[in-house]
Amino acid sequence: MSLTVSVEGIWKSYGGHDVLRGVNYSFNPERIYALMGPNGSGKTTLLRVLSLLETADRGEVIYTDGTTAPLEHNIALRRRITLLLSSTGLFNASVMKNASYGLSIRGIRGDEARERAFGALSLVGLGEMERQNALTLSSGEAQRLAMARAIAHEPEVLFLDEPTASVDIENTQAIEGVILGMKGTRSIILSTHNEAQARRLADVVLYLRDGLIMEG
Ligand SMILES: Nc1ncnc2c1ncn2[C@@H]1O[C@H](COP(=O)(O)OP(=O)(O)OP(=O)(O)O)[C@@H](O)[C@H]1O
Ligand SMILES: [Mg+2]
């Protein structure tokens, strides 16, 4: 069975402000979810909690793959999931080095890493730019590189925080094409402010309102 994630009763507050107020939801495997909601409604917070970068004040994030009881939140589980943040965090090295970063921290190096990273770069249309320094890329190219880096190691659950924020139409189409190309292969949970994009990409559109998830 594929890796699946669900949340039960997630509460998260910052300085007395309740951002998430008991969120319950089971994400089906192999589905694409779009998470919408106004600025400050808690989308990034929820993605950070789901991807185990941040712990909730209360409630559970439950990962299962059908083999045992809920999986421990250990490094082995963390390696099977990825969160792409809208601030991309590329570093001062070649496009190839950046694209293969997620592979190298998972112990995949050498020719295999290069081939897989090159495959991901080709998917986002950056195959020809593997030697360019990542910090010299345009913001649309940088966002596509961040996408390549997020998918090169084929995470089983992929979280994308506003994957096309401040990206032009052509790059948005490229990134959407990559997301649609993964449809049916893993759970993808992405946040967006673009209703039309949510409908183009997602099987299920979710809204965060008053700290709770509603299906749209
Ligand atoms: N580490 C933090 N410390 C204090 N407050 C925080 C922290 N992280 C998030 N918040 C607050 O929590 C609320 C929700 O923020 P979050 O980034 O999750 O919203 P969002 O829905 O992603 O918004 P946007 O659409 O602007 O990206 C905001 O009021 C934000 O200021
Ligand atoms: Mg956000």
CSV table of C-alpha atoms and ligand atoms in Angstrom, one decimal:
chain,number,residue,atom,x,y,z
A,1,MET,CA,0.0,0.0,0.0
A,2,SER,CA,1.2,3.5,-0.7
A,3,LEU,CA,2.3,5.9,2.0
A,4,THR,CA,-0.7,7.8,3.3
A,5,VAL,CA,-1.0,10.7,5.7
A,6,SER,CA,-3.8,11.9,7.9
A,7,VAL,CA,-4.2,14.4,10.7
A,8,GLU,CA,-6.3,14.1,13.8
A,9,GLY,CA,-7.2,17.1,16.0
A,10,ILE,CA,-4.2,19.3,15.0
A,11,TRP,CA,-3.9,22.5,17.0
A,12,LYS,CA,-1.2,25.1,16.5
A,13,SER,CA,-1.0,28.5,18.1
A,14,TYR,CA,1.6,31.2,17.9
A,15,GLY,CA,1.7,33.8,20.8
A,16,GLY,CA,-1.9,33.0,21.8
A,17,HIS,CA,-3.2,33.2,18.2
A,18,ASP,CA,-4.9,29.8,17.3
A,19,VAL,CA,-3.9,29.2,13.7
A,20,LEU,CA,-5.1,25.6,13.4
A,21,ARG,CA,-8.0,24.6,15.6
A,22,GLY,CA,-8.4,20.9,15.6
A,23,VAL,CA,-7.8,19.9,11.9
A,24,ASN,CA,-9.0,16.4,10.9
A,25,TYR,CA,-8.3,15.0,7.5
A,26,SER,CA,-7.3,11.9,5.7
A,27,PHE,CA,-5.4,12.4,2.5
A,28,ASN,CA,-6.0,9.5,0.0
A,29,PRO,CA,-2.9,8.2,-1.6
A,30,GLU,CA,-2.4,8.9,-5.3
A,31,ARG,CA,-4.6,12.0,-5.2
A,32,ILE,CA,-3.8,15.7,-5.7
A,33,TYR,CA,-5.1,18.1,-3.1
A,34,ALA,CA,-5.1,21.9,-3.4
A,35,LEU,CA,-5.2,23.9,-0.2
A,36,MET,CA,-6.7,27.3,-0.5
A,37,GLY,CA,-7.4,30.1,2.0
A,38,PRO,CA,-6.6,33.8,2.7
A,39,ASN,CA,-3.1,35.0,3.7
A,40,GLY,CA,-2.4,34.0,7.3
A,41,SER,CA,-5.1,31.2,7.3
A,42,GLY,CA,-2.5,28.6,8.1
A,43,LYS,CA,-1.7,26.8,4.8
A,44,THR,CA,2.1,26.9,5.2
A,45,THR,CA,1.7,26.1,8.9
A,46,LEU,CA,-0.4,23.0,8.1
A,47,LEU,CA,2.1,21.9,5.3
A,48,ARG,CA,5.0,22.3,7.8
A,49,VAL,CA,3.2,20.2,10.4
A,50,LEU,CA,2.2,17.5,7.8
A,51,SER,CA,5.7,17.3,6.5
A,52,LEU,CA,7.1,16.9,10.1
A,53,LEU,CA,9.1,20.1,10.0
A,54,GLU,CA,7.1,21.5,12.9
A,55,THR,CA,5.2,19.8,15.7
A,56,ALA,CA,1.6,20.5,16.5
A,57,ASP,CA,0.7,21.7,20.0
A,58,ARG,CA,-2.0,19.0,20.1
A,59,GLY,CA,-3.1,16.2,17.8
A,60,GLU,CA,-1.5,13.6,15.6
A,61,VAL,CA,0.1,13.4,12.2
A,62,ILE,CA,-0.3,9.8,11.2
A,63,TYR,CA,1.7,8.1,8.4
A,64,THR,CA,0.8,4.6,7.4
A,65,ASP,CA,1.8,2.3,4.5
A,66,GLY,CA,-0.3,-0.7,5.4
A,67,THR,CA,2.6,-2.7,6.8
A,68,THR,CA,2.3,-1.9,10.5
A,69,ALA,CA,0.8,0.4,12.9
A,70,PRO,CA,1.5,4.1,12.2
A,71,LEU,CA,5.0,4.7,11.1
A,72,GLU,CA,7.4,6.3,13.5
A,73,HIS,CA,8.4,9.9,12.7
A,74,ASN,CA,12.0,8.9,12.1
A,75,ILE,CA,14.6,9.7,9.4
A,76,ALA,CA,13.4,6.8,7.3
A,77,LEU,CA,9.9,8.2,7.1
A,78,ARG,CA,11.2,11.8,6.5
A,79,ARG,CA,13.2,10.5,3.5
A,80,ARG,CA,10.0,9.4,1.9
A,81,ILE,CA,8.3,12.8,2.0
A,82,THR,CA,9.3,16.3,0.8
A,83,LEU,CA,8.1,19.8,1.3
A,84,LEU,CA,8.8,22.4,-1.4
A,85,LEU,CA,8.6,25.8,0.3
A,86,SER,CA,7.9,28.9,-1.8
A,87,SER,CA,11.2,30.5,-0.7
A,88,THR,CA,13.2,28.0,-2.6
A,89,GLY,CA,16.5,27.9,-0.6
A,90,LEU,CA,18.8,27.2,-3.6
A,91,PHE,CA,22.5,27.3,-2.8
A,92,ASN,CA,25.7,28.7,-4.4
A,93,ALA,CA,26.5,25.8,-6.7
A,94,SER,CA,25.6,24.4,-10.0
A,95,VAL,CA,22.0,23.6,-11.1
A,96,MET,CA,23.0,19.9,-11.1
A,97,LYS,CA,24.4,20.1,-7.5
A,98,ASN,CA,21.2,21.7,-6.3
A,99,ALA,CA,19.0,19.2,-8.2
A,100,SER,CA,20.8,16.3,-6.7
A,101,TYR,CA,20.9,17.6,-3.1
A,102,GLY,CA,17.8,15.5,-2.0
A,103,LEU,CA,19.4,12.4,-3.5
A,104,SER,CA,22.8,13.0,-1.8
A,105,ILE,CA,21.3,13.4,1.7
A,106,ARG,CA,19.5,10.1,1.0
A,107,GLY,CA,22.8,8.4,0.3
A,108,ILE,CA,22.4,8.4,-3.5
A,109,ARG,CA,25.5,9.7,-5.2
A,110,GLY,CA,27.6,9.4,-8.3
A,111,ASP,CA,26.2,8.4,-11.7
A,112,GLU,CA,22.8,7.3,-10.3
A,113,ALA,CA,22.4,10.7,-8.6
A,114,ARG,CA,23.4,12.5,-11.8
A,115,GLU,CA,21.1,10.5,-14.0
A,116,ARG,CA,18.1,10.9,-11.7
A,117,ALA,CA,18.8,14.6,-11.2
A,118,PHE,CA,19.2,15.1,-14.9
A,119,GLY,CA,15.9,13.3,-15.5
A,120,ALA,CA,14.1,15.7,-13.1
A,121,LEU,CA,15.9,18.7,-14.6
A,122,SER,CA,14.8,17.6,-18.1
A,123,LEU,CA,11.2,17.3,-16.9
A,124,VAL,CA,11.2,20.9,-15.8
A,125,GLY,CA,13.0,22.0,-18.9
A,126,LEU,CA,16.4,22.8,-17.3
A,127,GLY,CA,18.4,19.9,-18.7
A,128,GLU,CA,20.6,22.3,-20.8
A,129,MET,CA,21.4,24.4,-17.8
A,130,GLU,CA,22.9,21.8,-15.4
A,131,ARG,CA,26.2,23.6,-15.2
A,132,GLN,CA,24.9,27.1,-14.5
A,133,ASN,CA,25.2,28.5,-11.0
A,134,ALA,CA,21.7,28.2,-9.4
A,135,LEU,CA,21.9,31.7,-7.9
A,136,THR,CA,22.1,33.2,-11.4
A,137,LEU,CA,18.8,31.7,-12.5
A,138,SER,CA,15.7,33.8,-13.2
A,139,SER,CA,13.0,33.4,-10.5
A,140,GLY,CA,10.9,31.2,-12.9
A,141,GLU,CA,13.9,29.0,-13.6
A,142,ALA,CA,14.8,28.9,-9.9
A,143,GLN,CA,11.3,27.8,-9.0
A,144,ARG,CA,11.5,25.0,-11.7
A,145,LEU,CA,14.9,24.0,-10.2
A,146,ALA,CA,13.3,23.8,-6.8
A,147,MET,CA,10.6,21.6,-8.3
A,148,ALA,CA,13.3,19.3,-9.9
A,149,ARG,CA,15.1,19.0,-6.6
A,150,ALA,CA,11.8,18.1,-4.8
A,151,ILE,CA,10.9,15.3,-7.2
A,152,ALA,CA,14.4,13.9,-8.1
A,153,HIS,CA,14.3,11.4,-5.3
A,154,GLU,CA,10.6,10.5,-6.0
A,155,PRO,CA,9.0,11.3,-2.6
A,156,GLU,CA,6.0,9.2,-1.9
A,157,VAL,CA,4.1,12.2,-0.4
A,158,LEU,CA,4.9,15.6,-1.9
A,159,PHE,CA,3.9,18.9,-0.3
A,160,LEU,CA,4.2,22.0,-2.4
A,161,ASP,CA,3.8,25.5,-0.8
A,162,GLU,CA,2.6,27.8,-3.6
A,163,PRO,CA,4.8,26.1,-6.3
A,164,THR,CA,4.0,28.8,-8.9
A,165,ALA,CA,4.0,32.0,-6.7
A,166,SER,CA,5.6,34.9,-8.7
A,167,VAL,CA,6.2,32.7,-11.8
A,168,ASP,CA,5.0,33.7,-15.3
A,169,ILE,CA,2.4,31.9,-17.4
A,170,GLU,CA,4.9,29.8,-19.3
A,171,ASN,CA,6.8,28.6,-16.2
A,172,THR,CA,3.5,28.1,-14.4
A,173,GLN,CA,2.4,25.8,-17.3
A,174,ALA,CA,5.7,23.9,-17.1
A,175,ILE,CA,5.4,23.4,-13.3
A,176,GLU,CA,1.7,22.4,-13.6
A,177,GLY,CA,2.7,20.0,-16.4
A,178,VAL,CA,5.2,18.3,-14.0
A,179,ILE,CA,2.6,18.1,-11.2
A,180,LEU,CA,-0.1,16.6,-13.6
A,181,GLY,CA,2.5,14.2,-14.9
A,182,MET,CA,2.8,12.8,-11.3
A,183,LYS,CA,-1.0,12.5,-10.9
A,184,GLY,CA,-2.0,9.0,-9.7
A,185,THR,CA,1.6,8.1,-8.6
A,186,ARG,CA,1.7,9.7,-5.1
A,187,SER,CA,-0.2,12.0,-2.8
A,188,ILE,CA,0.5,15.6,-3.6
A,189,ILE,CA,-0.8,18.4,-1.4
A,190,LEU,CA,-0.2,21.9,-2.7
A,191,SER,CA,-1.2,25.4,-1.5
A,192,THR,CA,-2.3,28.0,-4.0
A,193,HIS,CA,-4.1,31.3,-4.2
A,194,ASN,CA,-5.2,30.6,-7.7
A,195,GLU,CA,-8.6,29.0,-7.9
A,196,ALA,CA,-8.3,28.1,-11.6
A,197,GLN,CA,-5.0,26.4,-10.9
A,198,ALA,CA,-6.6,24.5,-8.0
A,199,ARG,CA,-9.3,23.2,-10.3
A,200,ARG,CA,-6.8,22.4,-13.1
A,201,LEU,CA,-4.6,20.3,-10.9
A,202,ALA,CA,-6.5,19.0,-7.9
A,203,ASP,CA,-8.8,16.0,-7.5
A,204,VAL,CA,-9.9,17.7,-4.2
A,205,VAL,CA,-9.9,21.4,-3.4
A,206,LEU,CA,-9.7,22.1,0.3
A,207,TYR,CA,-10.2,25.5,2.1
A,208,LEU,CA,-8.7,26.5,5.4
A,209,ARG,CA,-11.1,28.7,7.2
A,210,ASP,CA,-11.1,29.6,10.9
A,211,GLY,CA,-8.4,27.0,11.5
A,212,LEU,CA,-10.3,24.1,10.0
A,213,ILE,CA,-10.3,22.3,6.7
A,214,MET,CA,-13.4,22.3,4.5
A,215,GLU,CA,-13.9,20.5,1.2
A,216,GLY,CA,-14.8,22.9,-1.6
B,1,LIG,N1,7.0,30.7,13.5
B,1,LIG,C1,5.9,31.6,13.7
B,1,LIG,N2,5.9,32.4,14.7
B,1,LIG,C2,4.8,33.3,14.9
B,1,LIG,N3,3.8,33.3,14.1
B,1,LIG,C3,3.8,32.5,13.1
B,1,LIG,C4,4.8,31.6,12.8
B,1,LIG,N4,4.5,30.9,11.7
B,1,LIG,C5,3.3,31.3,11.3
B,1,LIG,N5,2.8,32.3,12.1
B,1,LIG,C6,1.6,33.0,12.0
B,1,LIG,O1,0.5,32.1,11.7
B,1,LIG,C7,-0.4,32.5,10.8
B,1,LIG,C8,-0.6,31.6,9.7
B,1,LIG,O2,0.6,31.7,8.9
B,1,LIG,P1,0.8,30.8,7.6
B,1,LIG,O3,2.1,31.1,7.0
B,1,LIG,O4,0.5,29.4,7.9
B,1,LIG,O5,-0.4,31.3,6.6
B,1,LIG,P2,-0.6,31.0,5.1
B,1,LIG,O6,-2.0,30.6,5.0
B,1,LIG,O7,0.4,30.2,4.6
B,1,LIG,O8,-0.5,32.5,4.5
B,1,LIG,P3,0.0,33.0,3.0
B,1,LIG,O9,-1.2,32.8,2.1
B,1,LIG,O10,0.3,34.5,3.3
B,1,LIG,O11,1.2,32.2,2.7
B,1,LIG,C9,0.0,33.9,10.4
B,1,LIG,O12,-0.7,34.9,11.2
B,1,LIG,C10,1.5,33.9,10.8
B,1,LIG,O13,2.0,35.2,11.1
B,2,MG,MG,1.9,30.4,3.1
